[in-house]
CSV table of C-alpha atoms and ligand atoms in Angstrom, one decimal:
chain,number,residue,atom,x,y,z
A,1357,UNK,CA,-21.2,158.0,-5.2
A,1358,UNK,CA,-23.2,155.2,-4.1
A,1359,UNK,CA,-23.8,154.9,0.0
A,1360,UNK,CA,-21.3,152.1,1.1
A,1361,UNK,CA,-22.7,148.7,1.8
A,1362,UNK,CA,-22.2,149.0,5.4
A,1363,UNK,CA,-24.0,152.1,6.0
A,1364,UNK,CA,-26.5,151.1,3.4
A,1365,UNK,CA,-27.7,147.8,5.7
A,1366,UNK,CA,-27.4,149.9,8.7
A,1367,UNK,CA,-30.2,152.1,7.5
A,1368,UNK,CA,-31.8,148.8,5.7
A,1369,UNK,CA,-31.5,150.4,2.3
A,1370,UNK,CA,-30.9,147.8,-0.6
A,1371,UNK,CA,-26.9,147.3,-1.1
A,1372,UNK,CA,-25.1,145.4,-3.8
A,1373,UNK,CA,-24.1,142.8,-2.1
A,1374,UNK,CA,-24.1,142.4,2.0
A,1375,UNK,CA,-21.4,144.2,4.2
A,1376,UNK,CA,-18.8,142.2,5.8
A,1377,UNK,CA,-16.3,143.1,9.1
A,1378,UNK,CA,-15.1,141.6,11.5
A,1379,UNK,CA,-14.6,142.3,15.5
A,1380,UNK,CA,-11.2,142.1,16.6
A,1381,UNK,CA,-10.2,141.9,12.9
A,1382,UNK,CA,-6.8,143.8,13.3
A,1383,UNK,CA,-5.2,141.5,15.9
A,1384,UNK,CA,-2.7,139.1,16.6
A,1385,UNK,CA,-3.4,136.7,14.1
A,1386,UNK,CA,-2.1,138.9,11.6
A,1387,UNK,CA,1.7,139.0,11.1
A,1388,UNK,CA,1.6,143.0,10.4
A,1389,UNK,CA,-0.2,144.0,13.7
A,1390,UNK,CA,2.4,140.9,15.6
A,1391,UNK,CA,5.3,143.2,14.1
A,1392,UNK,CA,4.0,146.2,15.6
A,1393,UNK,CA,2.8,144.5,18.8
A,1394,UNK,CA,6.9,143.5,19.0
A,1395,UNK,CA,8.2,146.6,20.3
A,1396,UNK,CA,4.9,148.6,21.0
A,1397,UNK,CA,2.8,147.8,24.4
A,1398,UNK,CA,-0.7,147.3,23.7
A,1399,UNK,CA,-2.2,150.1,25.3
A,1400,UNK,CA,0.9,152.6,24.3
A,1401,UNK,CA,0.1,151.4,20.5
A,1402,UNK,CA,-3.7,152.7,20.8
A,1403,UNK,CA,-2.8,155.9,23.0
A,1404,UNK,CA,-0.5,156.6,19.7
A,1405,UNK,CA,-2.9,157.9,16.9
A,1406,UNK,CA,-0.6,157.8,14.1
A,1407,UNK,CA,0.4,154.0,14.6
A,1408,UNK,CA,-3.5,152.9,15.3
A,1409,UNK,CA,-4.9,154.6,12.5
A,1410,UNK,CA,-2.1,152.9,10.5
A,1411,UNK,CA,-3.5,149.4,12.2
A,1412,UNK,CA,-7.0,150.6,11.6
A,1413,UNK,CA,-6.6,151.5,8.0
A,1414,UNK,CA,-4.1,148.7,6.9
A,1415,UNK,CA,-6.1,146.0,8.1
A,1416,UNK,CA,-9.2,146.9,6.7
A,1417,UNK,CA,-7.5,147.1,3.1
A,1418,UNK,CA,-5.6,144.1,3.7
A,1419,UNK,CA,-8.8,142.0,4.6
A,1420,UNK,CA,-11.1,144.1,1.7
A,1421,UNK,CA,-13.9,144.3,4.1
A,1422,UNK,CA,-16.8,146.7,3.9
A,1423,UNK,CA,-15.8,148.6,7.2
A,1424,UNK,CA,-13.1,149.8,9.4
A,1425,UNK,CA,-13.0,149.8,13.2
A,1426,UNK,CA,-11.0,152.0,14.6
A,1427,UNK,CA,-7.9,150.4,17.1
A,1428,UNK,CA,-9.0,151.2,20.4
A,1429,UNK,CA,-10.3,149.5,23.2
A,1430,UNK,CA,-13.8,149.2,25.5
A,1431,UNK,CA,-11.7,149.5,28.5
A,1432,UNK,CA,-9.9,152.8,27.1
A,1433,UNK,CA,-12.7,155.2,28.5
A,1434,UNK,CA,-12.2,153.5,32.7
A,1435,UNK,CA,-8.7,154.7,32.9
A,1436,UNK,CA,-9.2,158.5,32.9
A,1437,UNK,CA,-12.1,157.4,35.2
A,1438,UNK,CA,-9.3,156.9,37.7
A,1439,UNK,CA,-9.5,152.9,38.0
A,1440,UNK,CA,-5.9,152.0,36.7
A,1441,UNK,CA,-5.8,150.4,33.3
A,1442,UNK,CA,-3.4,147.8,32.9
A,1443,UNK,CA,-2.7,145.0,29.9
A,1444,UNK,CA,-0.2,142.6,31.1
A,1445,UNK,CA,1.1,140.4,28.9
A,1446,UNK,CA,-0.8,136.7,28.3
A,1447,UNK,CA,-3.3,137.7,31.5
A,1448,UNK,CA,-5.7,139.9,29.7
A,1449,UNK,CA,-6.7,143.5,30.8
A,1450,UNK,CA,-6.6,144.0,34.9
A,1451,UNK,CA,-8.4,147.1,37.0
A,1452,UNK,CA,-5.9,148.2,39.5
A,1453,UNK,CA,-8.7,150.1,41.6
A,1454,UNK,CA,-12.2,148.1,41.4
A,1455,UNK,CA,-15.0,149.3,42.7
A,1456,UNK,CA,-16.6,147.8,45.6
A,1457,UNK,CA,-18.7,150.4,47.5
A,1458,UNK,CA,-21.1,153.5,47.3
A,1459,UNK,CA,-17.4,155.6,48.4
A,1460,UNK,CA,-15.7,154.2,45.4
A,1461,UNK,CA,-18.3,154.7,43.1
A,1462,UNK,CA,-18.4,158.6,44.3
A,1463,UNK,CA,-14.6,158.5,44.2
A,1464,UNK,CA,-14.2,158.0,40.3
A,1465,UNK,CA,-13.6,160.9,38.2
A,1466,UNK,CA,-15.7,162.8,35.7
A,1467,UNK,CA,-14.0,162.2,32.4
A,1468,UNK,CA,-12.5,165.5,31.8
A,1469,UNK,CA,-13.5,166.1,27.4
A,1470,UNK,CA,-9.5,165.6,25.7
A,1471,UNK,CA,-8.7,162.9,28.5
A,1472,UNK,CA,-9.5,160.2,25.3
A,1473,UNK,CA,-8.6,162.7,22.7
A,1474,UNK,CA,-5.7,160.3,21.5
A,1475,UNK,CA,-8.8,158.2,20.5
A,1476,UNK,CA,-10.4,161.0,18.5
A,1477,UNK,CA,-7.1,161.7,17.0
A,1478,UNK,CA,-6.6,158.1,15.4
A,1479,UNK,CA,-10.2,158.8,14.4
A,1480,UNK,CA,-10.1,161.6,12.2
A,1481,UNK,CA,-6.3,160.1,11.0
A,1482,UNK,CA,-7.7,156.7,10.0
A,1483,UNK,CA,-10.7,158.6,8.0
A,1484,UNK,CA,-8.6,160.6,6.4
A,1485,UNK,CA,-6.3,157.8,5.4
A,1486,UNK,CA,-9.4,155.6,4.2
A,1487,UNK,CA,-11.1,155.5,0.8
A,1488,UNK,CA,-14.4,156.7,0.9
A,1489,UNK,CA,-15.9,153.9,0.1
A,1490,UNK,CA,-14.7,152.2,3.3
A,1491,UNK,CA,-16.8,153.8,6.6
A,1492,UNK,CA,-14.8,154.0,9.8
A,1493,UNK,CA,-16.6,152.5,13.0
A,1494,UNK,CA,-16.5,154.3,16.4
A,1495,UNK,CA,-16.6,152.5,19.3
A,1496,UNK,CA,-17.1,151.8,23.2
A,1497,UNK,CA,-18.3,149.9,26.2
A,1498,UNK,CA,-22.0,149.2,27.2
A,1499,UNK,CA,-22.5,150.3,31.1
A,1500,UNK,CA,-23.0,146.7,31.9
A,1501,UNK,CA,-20.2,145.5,30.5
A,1502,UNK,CA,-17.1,148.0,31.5
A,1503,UNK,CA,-19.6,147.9,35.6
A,1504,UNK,CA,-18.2,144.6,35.1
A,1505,UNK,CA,-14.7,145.4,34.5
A,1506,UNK,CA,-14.9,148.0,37.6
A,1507,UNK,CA,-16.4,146.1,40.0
A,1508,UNK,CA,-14.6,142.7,38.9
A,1509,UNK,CA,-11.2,144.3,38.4
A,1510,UNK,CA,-10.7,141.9,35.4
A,1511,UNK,CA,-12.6,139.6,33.4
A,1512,UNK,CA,-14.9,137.5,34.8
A,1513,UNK,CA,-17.0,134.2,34.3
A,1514,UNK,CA,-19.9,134.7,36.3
A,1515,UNK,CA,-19.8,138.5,37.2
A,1516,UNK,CA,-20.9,137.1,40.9
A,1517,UNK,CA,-19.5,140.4,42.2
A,1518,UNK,CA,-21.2,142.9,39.9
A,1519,UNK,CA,-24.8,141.1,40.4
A,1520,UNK,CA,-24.3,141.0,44.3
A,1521,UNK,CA,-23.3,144.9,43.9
A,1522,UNK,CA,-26.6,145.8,41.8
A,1523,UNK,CA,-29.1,143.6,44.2
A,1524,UNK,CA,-27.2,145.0,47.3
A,1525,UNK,CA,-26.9,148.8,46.7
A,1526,UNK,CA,-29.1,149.6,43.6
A,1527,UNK,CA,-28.6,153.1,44.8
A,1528,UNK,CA,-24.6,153.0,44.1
A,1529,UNK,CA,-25.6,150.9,40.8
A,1530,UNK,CA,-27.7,153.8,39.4
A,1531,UNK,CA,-25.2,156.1,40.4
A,1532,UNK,CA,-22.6,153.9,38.5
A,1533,UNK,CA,-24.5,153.7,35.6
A,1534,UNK,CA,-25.1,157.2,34.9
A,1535,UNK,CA,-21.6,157.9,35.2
A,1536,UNK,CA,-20.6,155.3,33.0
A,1537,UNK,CA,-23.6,157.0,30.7
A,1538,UNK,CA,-22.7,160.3,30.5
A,1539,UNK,CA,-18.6,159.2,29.7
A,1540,UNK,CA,-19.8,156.9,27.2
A,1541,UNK,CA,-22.1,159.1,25.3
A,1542,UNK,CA,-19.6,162.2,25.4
A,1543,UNK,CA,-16.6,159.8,24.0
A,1544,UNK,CA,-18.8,158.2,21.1
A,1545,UNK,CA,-20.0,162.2,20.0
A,1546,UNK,CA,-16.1,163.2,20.2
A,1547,UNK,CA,-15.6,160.3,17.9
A,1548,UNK,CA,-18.8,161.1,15.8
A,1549,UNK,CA,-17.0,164.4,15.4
A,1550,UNK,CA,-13.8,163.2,14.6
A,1551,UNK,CA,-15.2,161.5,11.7
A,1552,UNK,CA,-16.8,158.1,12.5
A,1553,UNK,CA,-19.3,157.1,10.3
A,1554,UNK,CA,-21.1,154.3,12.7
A,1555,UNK,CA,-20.7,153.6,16.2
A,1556,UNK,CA,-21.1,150.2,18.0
A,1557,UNK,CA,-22.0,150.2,21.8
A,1558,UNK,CA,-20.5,146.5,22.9
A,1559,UNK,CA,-22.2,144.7,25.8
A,1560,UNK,CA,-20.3,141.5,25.8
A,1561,UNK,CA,-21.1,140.6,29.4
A,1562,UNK,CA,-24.9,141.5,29.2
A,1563,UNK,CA,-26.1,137.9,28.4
A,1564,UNK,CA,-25.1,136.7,31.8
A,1565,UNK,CA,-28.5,138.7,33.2
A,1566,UNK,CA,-32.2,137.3,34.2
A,1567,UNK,CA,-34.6,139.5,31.6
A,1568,UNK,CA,-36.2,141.2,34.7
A,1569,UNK,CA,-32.7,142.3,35.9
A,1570,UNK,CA,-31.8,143.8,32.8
A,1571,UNK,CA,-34.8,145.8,32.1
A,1572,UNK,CA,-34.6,146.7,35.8
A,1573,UNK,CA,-31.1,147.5,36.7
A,1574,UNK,CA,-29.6,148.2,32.5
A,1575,UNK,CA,-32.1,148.7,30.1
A,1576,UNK,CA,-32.9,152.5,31.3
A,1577,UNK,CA,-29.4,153.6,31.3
A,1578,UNK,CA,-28.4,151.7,27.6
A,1579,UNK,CA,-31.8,153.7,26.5
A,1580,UNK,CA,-30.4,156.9,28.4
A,1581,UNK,CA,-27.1,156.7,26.4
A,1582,UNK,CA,-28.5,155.6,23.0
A,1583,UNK,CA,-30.9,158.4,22.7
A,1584,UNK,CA,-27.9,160.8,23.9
A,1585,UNK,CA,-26.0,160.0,20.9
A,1586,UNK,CA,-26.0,162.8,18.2
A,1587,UNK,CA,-28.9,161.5,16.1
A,1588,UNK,CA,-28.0,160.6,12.5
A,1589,UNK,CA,-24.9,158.4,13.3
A,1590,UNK,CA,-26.0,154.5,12.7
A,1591,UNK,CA,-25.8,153.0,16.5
A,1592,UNK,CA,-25.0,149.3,16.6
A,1593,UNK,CA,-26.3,147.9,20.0
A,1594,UNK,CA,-23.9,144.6,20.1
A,1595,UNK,CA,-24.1,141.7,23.4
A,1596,UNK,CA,-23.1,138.3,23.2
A,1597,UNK,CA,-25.2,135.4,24.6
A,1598,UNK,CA,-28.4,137.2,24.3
A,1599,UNK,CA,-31.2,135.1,23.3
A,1600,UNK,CA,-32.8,135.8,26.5
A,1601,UNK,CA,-32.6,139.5,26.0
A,1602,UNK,CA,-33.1,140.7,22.3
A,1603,UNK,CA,-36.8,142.1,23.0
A,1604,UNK,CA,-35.1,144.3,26.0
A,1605,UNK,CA,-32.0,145.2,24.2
A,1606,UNK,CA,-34.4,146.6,21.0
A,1607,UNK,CA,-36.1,147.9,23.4
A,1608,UNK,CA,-32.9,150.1,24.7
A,1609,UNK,CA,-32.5,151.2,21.0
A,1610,UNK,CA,-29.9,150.9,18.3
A,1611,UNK,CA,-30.6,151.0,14.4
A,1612,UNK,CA,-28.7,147.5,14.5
A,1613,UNK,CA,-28.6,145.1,16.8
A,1614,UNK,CA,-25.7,142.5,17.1
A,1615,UNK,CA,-25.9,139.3,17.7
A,1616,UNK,CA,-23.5,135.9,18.3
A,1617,UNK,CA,-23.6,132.7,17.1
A,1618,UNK,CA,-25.5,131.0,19.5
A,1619,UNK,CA,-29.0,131.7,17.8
A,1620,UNK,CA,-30.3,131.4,14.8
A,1621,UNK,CA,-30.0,134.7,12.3
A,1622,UNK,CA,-33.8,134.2,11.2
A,1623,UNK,CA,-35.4,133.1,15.0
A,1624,UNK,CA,-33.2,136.5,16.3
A,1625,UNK,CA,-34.6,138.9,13.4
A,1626,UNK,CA,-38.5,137.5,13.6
A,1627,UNK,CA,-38.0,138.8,17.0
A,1628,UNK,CA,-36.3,141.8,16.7
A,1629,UNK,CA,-38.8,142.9,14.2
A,1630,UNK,CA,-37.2,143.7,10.5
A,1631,UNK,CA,-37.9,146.9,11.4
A,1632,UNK,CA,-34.2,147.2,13.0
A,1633,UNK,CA,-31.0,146.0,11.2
A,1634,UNK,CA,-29.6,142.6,12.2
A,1635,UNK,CA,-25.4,141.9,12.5
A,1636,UNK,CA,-23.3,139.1,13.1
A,1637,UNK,CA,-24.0,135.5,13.7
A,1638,UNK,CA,-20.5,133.9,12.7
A,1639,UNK,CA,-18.7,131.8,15.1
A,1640,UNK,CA,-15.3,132.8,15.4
A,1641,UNK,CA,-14.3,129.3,16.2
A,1642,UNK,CA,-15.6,128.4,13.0
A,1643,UNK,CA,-13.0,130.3,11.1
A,1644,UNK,CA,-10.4,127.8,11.9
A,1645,UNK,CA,-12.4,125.1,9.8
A,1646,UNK,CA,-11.0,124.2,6.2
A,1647,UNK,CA,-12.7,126.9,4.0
A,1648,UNK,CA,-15.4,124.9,2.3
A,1649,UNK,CA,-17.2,124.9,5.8
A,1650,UNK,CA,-16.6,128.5,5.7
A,1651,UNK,CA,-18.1,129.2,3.1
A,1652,UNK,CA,-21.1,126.7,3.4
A,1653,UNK,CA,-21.9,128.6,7.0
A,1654,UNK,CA,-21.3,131.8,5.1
A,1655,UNK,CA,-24.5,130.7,2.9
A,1656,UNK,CA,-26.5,129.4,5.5
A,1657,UNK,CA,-26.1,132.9,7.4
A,1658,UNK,CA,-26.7,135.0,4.2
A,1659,UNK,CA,-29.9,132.4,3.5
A,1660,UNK,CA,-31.3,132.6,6.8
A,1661,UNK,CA,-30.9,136.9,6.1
A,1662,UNK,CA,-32.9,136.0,3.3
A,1663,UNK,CA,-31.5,138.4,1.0
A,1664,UNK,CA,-32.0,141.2,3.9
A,1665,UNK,CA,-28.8,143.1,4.6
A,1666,UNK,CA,-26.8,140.5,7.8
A,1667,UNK,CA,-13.6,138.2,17.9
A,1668,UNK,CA,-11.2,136.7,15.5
A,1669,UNK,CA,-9.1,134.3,17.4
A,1670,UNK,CA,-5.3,134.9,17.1
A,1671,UNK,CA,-4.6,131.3,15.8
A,1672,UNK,CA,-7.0,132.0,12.8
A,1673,UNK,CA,-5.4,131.4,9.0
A,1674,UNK,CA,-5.4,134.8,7.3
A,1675,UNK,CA,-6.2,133.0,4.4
A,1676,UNK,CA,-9.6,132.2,6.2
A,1677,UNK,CA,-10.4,135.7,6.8
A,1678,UNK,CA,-9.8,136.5,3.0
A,1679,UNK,CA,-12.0,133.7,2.2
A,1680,UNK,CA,-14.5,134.2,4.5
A,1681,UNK,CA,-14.8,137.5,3.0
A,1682,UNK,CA,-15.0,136.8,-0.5
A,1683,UNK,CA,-17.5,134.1,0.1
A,1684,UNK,CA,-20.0,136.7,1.9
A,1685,UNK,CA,-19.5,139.2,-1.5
A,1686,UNK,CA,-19.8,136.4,-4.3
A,1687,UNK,CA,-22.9,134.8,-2.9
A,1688,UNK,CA,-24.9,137.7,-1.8
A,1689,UNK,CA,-24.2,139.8,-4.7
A,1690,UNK,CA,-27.4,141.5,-6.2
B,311,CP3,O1,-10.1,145.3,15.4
B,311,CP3,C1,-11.0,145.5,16.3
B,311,CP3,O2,-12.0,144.9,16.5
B,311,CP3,C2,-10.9,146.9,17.0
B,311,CP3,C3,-10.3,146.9,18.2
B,311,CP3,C4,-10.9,146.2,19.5
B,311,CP3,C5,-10.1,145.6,20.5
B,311,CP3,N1,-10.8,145.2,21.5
B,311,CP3,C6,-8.6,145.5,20.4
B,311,CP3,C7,-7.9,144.6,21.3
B,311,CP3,C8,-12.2,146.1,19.9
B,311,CP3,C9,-13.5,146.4,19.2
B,311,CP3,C10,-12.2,145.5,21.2
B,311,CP3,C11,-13.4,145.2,22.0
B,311,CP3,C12,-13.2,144.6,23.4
B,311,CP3,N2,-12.2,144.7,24.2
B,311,CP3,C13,-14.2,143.7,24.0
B,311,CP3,C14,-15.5,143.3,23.3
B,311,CP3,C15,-15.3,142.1,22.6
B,311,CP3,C16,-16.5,141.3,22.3
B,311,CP3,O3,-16.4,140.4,21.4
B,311,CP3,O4,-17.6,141.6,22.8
B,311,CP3,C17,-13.7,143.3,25.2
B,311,CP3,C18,-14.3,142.4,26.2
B,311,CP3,C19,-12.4,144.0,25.4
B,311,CP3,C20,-11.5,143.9,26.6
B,311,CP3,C21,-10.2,143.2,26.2
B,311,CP3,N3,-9.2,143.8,25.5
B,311,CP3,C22,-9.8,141.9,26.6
B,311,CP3,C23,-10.6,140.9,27.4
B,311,CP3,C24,-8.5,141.8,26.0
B,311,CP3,C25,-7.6,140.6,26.3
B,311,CP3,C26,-7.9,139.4,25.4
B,311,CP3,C27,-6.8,139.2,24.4
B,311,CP3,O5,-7.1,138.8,23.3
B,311,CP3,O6,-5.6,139.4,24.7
B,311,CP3,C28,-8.2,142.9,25.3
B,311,CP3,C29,-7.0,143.2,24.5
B,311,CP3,C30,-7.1,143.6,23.1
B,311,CP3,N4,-8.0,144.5,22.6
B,311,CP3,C31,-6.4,143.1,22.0
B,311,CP3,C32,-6.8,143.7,20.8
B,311,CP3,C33,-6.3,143.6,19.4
B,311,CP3,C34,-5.2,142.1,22.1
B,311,CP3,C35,-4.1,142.9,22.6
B,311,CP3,C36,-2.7,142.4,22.2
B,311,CP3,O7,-2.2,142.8,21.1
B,311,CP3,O8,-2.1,141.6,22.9
């Protein structure tokens, strides 16, 4: 059998044509998971393996993309950390117990292994389930980003709180971060063993730091839990708003680095060095355009890659998705 597409570009090895997925591409802008999502709570729906593998699994068919992710969340791995995990409906994910002192870092609890076996579980269902064509992406939070969540207690604009906490007590900070690390790294190997074929470490907050901050206060503990991944696995290092930052986040390691929309796919890579695998670079806004624009932006991403290997909103058209998808196969078929 030929190596899928996806894992192909993660290793930069010539595929057929070049891989498409999409984050958040089983969510409520599709009328199957807005069935579910009727009489099953959010976080009860991925603590159930049977019913997220099914999410996991159907989407990915239903969308013919090159990869599944499996239906999980970054914030999962904080609960069993003690913080109080809630979802309420319409207000986004909220930390019952945030984290504002040295005591409260020393307070939260080693992730015992099995706390986030459900996880695993809808791993090795979901694999089983999918063609073998179709690899199944792991996933989890970047330090940074679920710090935030802690110290925060939600979402956040300016993540005033968790910058004041790593300048004020850099002492708690590291000792936050390598908590974080080693939880991290042990979930992504359980879900390595489980059967993912890829994993993705997702900074989405990372962009709001000053370079010398992130090498300073991040980039040693992303580096830490990179190179305590079991080796083999394709690692994609993903932030958002990260032009200022691509040199240190190569630097932290990942065969792939992810990128948003908000820089050019060509400027990114040149930097980067093509020496590491490039992802992303659609605008998820720009999936609510008619589909000719979809597919011209589709083109000018696939040009930019240059024949190199390269969150839906819930008010998307499905139709988009499908034809966002198609256009990526048909024009960079080789
Ligand atoms: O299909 C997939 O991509 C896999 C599953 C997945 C979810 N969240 C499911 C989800 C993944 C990979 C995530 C990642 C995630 N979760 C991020 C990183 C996103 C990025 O682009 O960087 C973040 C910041 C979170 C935390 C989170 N989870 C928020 C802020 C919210 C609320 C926002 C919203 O849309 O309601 C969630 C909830 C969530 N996670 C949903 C889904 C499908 C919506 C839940 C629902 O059904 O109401």
């Amino acid at each position: 059998m030929e190596t899928p597409p996806f894992l192909a570009a993660c290793r930069r090895q010539p595929a057929r044509y070049t891989p498409v997925w999409l984050m958040r591409q089983a969510g409520r802008y599709l009328p199957e998971y807005r069935a579910i999502r009727e009489k099953t709570g959010f976080l009860e729906l991925c603590r159930t393996p049977d019913l997220a593998a099914e999410v996991t699994v159907g989407t990915a068919l239903r969308l013919g993309v090159d990869a599944a992710i499996i239906f999980a969340d970054i914030l999962l791995v904080l609960d069993p950390m003690g913080a109080g995990l809630e979802f309420t409906r319409g207000d986004g994910p909220a930390i019952q117990h945030p984290v504002r002192s040295a005591a409260d870092v020393d307070r939260l609890r080693e992730v015992e292994p099995g706390a986030l076996a459900y996880v695993a579980e809808a791993v090795k269902r979901a694999r089983a389930a999918l063609p073998a064509t179709i690899p199944l992406i792991g996933f989890a939070g970047a330090p940074f980003t679920l710090a935030s969540y802690l110290i925060e207690g939600g979402g956040s604009r300016l993540h005033a709180r968790t910058k004041a906490f790593m300048l004020t007590d850099p002492g708690a900070w590291r000792a936050l971060m390598e908590r974080l690390v080693r939880a991290v790294a042990a979930y992504l190997d359980a879900q390595i063993d489980a059967g993912a074929d890829a994993v993705q470490l997702f900074d989405s907050w990372v962009g709001c730091l000053a370079p010398s901050d992130y090498r300073t206060h991040v980039l040693p503990h992303v580096r830490e839990l990179i190179g305590a991944i079991r080796p083999g696995t394709p690692v994609i290092h993903f932030g958002t708003d990260t032009a200022g930052l691509l040199e240190c986040m190569r630097a932290a390691g990942g065969d792939v680095i992810g990128i948003d929309w908000r820089i050019d796919l060509d400027a990114a890579w040149s930097r980067l060095g093509h020496d590491v695998a490039v992802q992303g670079n659609l605008d998820p806004v720009a999936l609510l355009a008619p589909v000719a624009e979809i597919r011209r932006r589709a083109a000018a991403i696939l040009g930019q890659a240059a024949g190199r290997p390269g969150g839906v909103l819930p008010q998307t058209p499905v139709e988009h998705v499908l034809a966002l998808v198609d256009a990526v196969h048909e024009l960079s078929a080789r």
